[in-house]
Short mmCIF file of C-alpha atoms in Angstrom, two decimals:
data_model
loop_
_atom_site.label_atom_id
_atom_site.label_comp_id
_atom_site.label_asym_id
_atom_site.label_seq_id
_atom_site.Cartn_x
_atom_site.Cartn_y
_atom_site.Cartn_z
CA MET A 1 -0.08 -0.02 0.05
CA ILE A 2 2.81 2.45 1.09
CA ARG A 3 4.52 1.84 -2.23
CA PHE A 4 1.90 3.08 -4.20
CA LEU A 5 1.53 6.20 -1.65
CA VAL A 6 4.49 7.82 -2.40
CA PRO A 7 4.08 8.39 -6.04
CA PHE A 8 0.24 8.72 -5.38
CA VAL A 9 0.88 11.99 -3.10
CA ALA A 10 3.02 13.17 -5.91
CA VAL A 11 0.36 13.12 -8.70
CA VAL A 12 -1.77 15.03 -5.78
CA LEU A 13 0.76 17.31 -5.36
CA PHE A 14 0.94 17.93 -9.36
CA LEU A 15 -2.60 18.49 -9.40
CA LEU A 16 -3.11 20.82 -6.46
CA GLU A 17 -0.47 23.11 -7.59
CA PRO A 18 -2.64 25.13 -10.01
CA GLU A 19 -5.51 25.47 -7.36
CA PHE A 20 -3.28 27.03 -4.96
CA ALA A 21 -2.01 29.42 -7.69
CA LEU A 22 -5.22 30.82 -8.15
CA PHE A 23 -4.90 32.33 -4.91
CA SER A 24 -1.83 34.54 -6.50
CA PRO A 25 -1.23 37.17 -7.29
CA ILE A 26 -1.87 39.10 -3.98
CA SER A 27 -2.49 42.80 -3.69
CA TRP A 28 -0.89 44.05 -0.81
CA GLY A 29 -1.14 48.11 -0.86
CA GLU A 30 0.44 49.20 -3.87
CA GLN A 31 2.31 45.93 -4.41
CA THR A 32 1.45 42.86 -6.55
CA LEU A 33 2.66 39.79 -4.94
CA VAL A 34 3.31 36.57 -7.21
CA LEU A 35 3.02 33.02 -4.87
CA VAL A 36 4.24 30.17 -6.99
CA PRO A 37 3.47 26.65 -5.47
CA ARG A 38 6.39 24.25 -5.81
CA PHE A 39 4.63 21.50 -4.04
CA VAL A 40 5.83 18.49 -6.45
CA ILE A 41 9.48 19.68 -6.38
CA LEU A 42 9.49 20.21 -2.46
CA TYR A 43 8.22 16.40 -2.01
CA LEU A 44 10.52 14.93 -4.87
CA ILE A 45 13.37 16.66 -2.70
CA PHE A 46 12.21 14.93 0.26
CA ILE A 47 12.14 11.77 -1.66
CA SER A 48 15.74 12.21 -2.65
CA ILE A 49 16.95 12.87 0.75
CA TYR A 50 15.34 10.38 2.79
CA TYR A 51 14.56 7.70 0.32
CA SER A 52 15.98 7.32 -3.32
CA LYS A 53 18.22 9.91 -5.27
CA LYS A 54 17.62 7.80 -8.11
CA ARG A 55 13.77 7.05 -7.87
CA ALA A 56 13.69 10.95 -6.93
CA CYS A 57 15.59 11.87 -10.00
CA LEU A 58 13.07 9.45 -12.09
CA TYR A 59 9.84 10.81 -10.78
CA GLY A 60 11.37 14.72 -11.33
CA LEU A 61 11.40 13.51 -15.09
CA ILE A 62 8.37 12.34 -14.94
CA PHE A 63 6.54 15.71 -13.52
CA GLY A 64 9.14 17.82 -15.47
CA LEU A 65 8.08 17.02 -18.54
CA LEU A 66 4.24 16.97 -17.24
CA TYR A 67 4.87 20.25 -15.97
CA ASP A 68 6.27 21.40 -19.44
CA VAL A 69 3.75 20.13 -21.47
CA PHE A 70 0.78 21.25 -19.28
CA TYR A 71 1.98 24.53 -18.16
CA ILE A 72 4.44 26.08 -20.15
CA ASP A 73 4.82 24.87 -23.78
CA ILE A 74 8.77 24.74 -23.28
CA ILE A 75 9.57 21.20 -23.55
CA GLY A 76 12.70 20.26 -21.48
CA LEU A 77 12.81 23.38 -18.95
CA TYR A 78 11.21 21.67 -15.99
CA SER A 79 12.18 18.12 -17.00
CA PHE A 80 15.75 19.50 -16.90
CA LEU A 81 15.43 21.26 -13.57
CA TYR A 82 13.39 18.57 -11.77
CA PRO A 83 15.81 15.92 -11.77
CA LEU A 84 18.85 18.22 -11.41
CA LEU A 85 17.45 19.55 -8.11
CA CYS A 86 16.82 16.01 -7.10
CA PHE A 87 20.38 14.75 -7.84
CA VAL A 88 21.69 17.87 -5.76
CA ALA A 89 19.56 17.24 -2.74
CA GLY A 90 20.38 13.65 -2.68
CA SER A 91 24.26 14.31 -3.39
CA THR A 92 24.03 16.75 -0.50
CA VAL A 93 22.75 14.00 2.15
CA LYS A 94 26.32 12.96 2.45
CA PHE A 95 27.30 16.54 3.78
CA ILE A 96 24.38 17.70 5.80
CA HIS A 97 22.24 16.17 8.65
CA GLN A 98 19.05 14.64 7.79
CA HIS A 99 17.09 16.53 10.07
CA LEU A 100 13.93 17.84 9.03
CA SER A 101 14.66 21.60 9.62
CA VAL A 102 17.99 20.88 7.48
CA THR A 103 16.17 19.17 4.85
CA THR A 104 13.20 22.19 5.05
CA ILE A 105 16.14 24.85 4.51
CA LEU A 106 17.87 22.98 1.92
CA SER A 107 14.58 22.49 -0.08
CA VAL A 108 13.45 26.27 -0.04
CA VAL A 109 16.93 27.19 -0.78
CA LEU A 110 16.96 24.78 -4.03
CA VAL A 111 13.59 26.02 -4.72
CA ALA A 112 14.97 29.58 -4.48
CA LEU A 113 17.91 28.72 -6.63
CA MET A 114 15.30 27.33 -9.33
CA GLU A 115 13.16 30.24 -9.42
CA VAL A 116 16.19 32.95 -10.08
CA PHE A 117 17.49 30.24 -12.72
CA LEU A 118 13.88 30.34 -14.61
CA TYR A 119 13.61 34.13 -14.11
CA TYR A 120 17.11 34.46 -15.38
CA PHE A 121 15.94 31.79 -18.66
CA PHE A 122 12.82 33.86 -19.24
CA ASN A 123 14.65 37.04 -19.19
CA PHE A 124 16.86 35.76 -21.51
CA ILE A 125 14.41 34.31 -24.10
CA GLN A 126 12.55 37.52 -23.44
CA PHE A 127 9.40 36.09 -22.11
CA THR A 128 9.48 38.48 -19.45
CA THR A 129 10.71 42.27 -18.84
CA ILE A 130 10.18 42.28 -14.74
CA PRO A 131 13.19 44.53 -13.12
CA VAL A 132 15.42 42.16 -11.00
CA SER A 133 14.33 44.25 -7.90
CA ASP A 134 10.74 43.38 -8.54
CA PHE A 135 11.00 39.87 -9.26
CA LEU A 136 13.09 39.44 -5.68
CA SER A 137 10.66 41.68 -3.91
CA ASN A 138 7.13 40.61 -5.46
CA ARG A 139 7.61 37.14 -6.76
CA LEU A 140 10.92 35.38 -5.04
CA LEU A 141 10.42 36.29 -1.36
CA PRO A 142 6.79 36.01 -1.47
CA THR A 143 7.51 32.31 -3.20
CA ILE A 144 9.75 31.22 -0.44
CA ILE A 145 7.77 32.51 2.32
CA ALA A 146 4.84 30.51 0.97
CA ASN A 147 6.79 27.23 0.37
CA LEU A 148 8.54 27.33 3.56
CA LEU A 149 5.11 27.74 5.25
CA PHE A 150 3.73 24.54 2.96
CA LEU A 151 6.63 22.49 4.26
CA ILE A 152 6.29 23.79 7.60
CA MET A 153 2.68 22.28 7.66
CA LEU A 154 3.43 19.01 5.56
CA GLY A 155 7.17 18.28 5.94
CA TRP A 156 6.73 15.99 9.03
CA ALA A 157 4.18 14.16 7.10
CA PHE A 158 6.16 13.63 4.09
CA LYS A 159 8.97 12.26 6.22
CA TYR A 160 6.93 10.12 8.12
CA LEU A 161 5.40 8.58 4.65
CA ILE A 162 8.76 8.29 3.19
CA ASN A 163 10.20 6.65 6.34
CA ALA A 164 7.36 4.14 6.52
CA ARG A 165 8.21 3.35 2.48
CA VAL A 166 12.04 2.93 3.86
CA LEU A 167 10.87 0.65 6.37
CA GLN A 168 8.35 -1.40 4.37
CA ARG A 169 11.15 -1.69 1.52
CA ALA A 170 13.40 -3.09 4.22
CA ARG A 171 11.19 -5.64 5.51
CA ASP A 172 10.33 -6.89 1.87
CA ASN A 173 14.12 -7.05 1.27
CA SER A 174 14.65 -9.36 4.20
#
């Protein structure tokens, strides 16, 4: 049962991202804040750290390709970034403590790096003309805060689910 629950949660998060994106943008005084939910990649980073880097990269490729096809019409961007972030997260396990707070901080930093890369990519192809200062204050910071709140609420559940899968896998192999 848990074997199928890990990818099922990723599918549910993939389907929920656009629903949460409907709450954005938010008007705050004279500013317009854009919150970008990145639930799937956050979950995949947790899978990479607590379960399997290889499995997370595979899921990252699949969900990145789905994201490319359904949301942005540039095939290859997210299907490259998602596995790359999973690989980086899984590779850092050797150097960091796998505590939930450390994993949460690493996940948010990786999502921030992904957002910065996406901004510069879209700026390079002239898909966006937002100045860097507006991007940092009106999109990046609100996105980081929103995704951090998401992880604070559900990070422990992700870790519990993934650890349950690891224990089930160990029992099946013994």
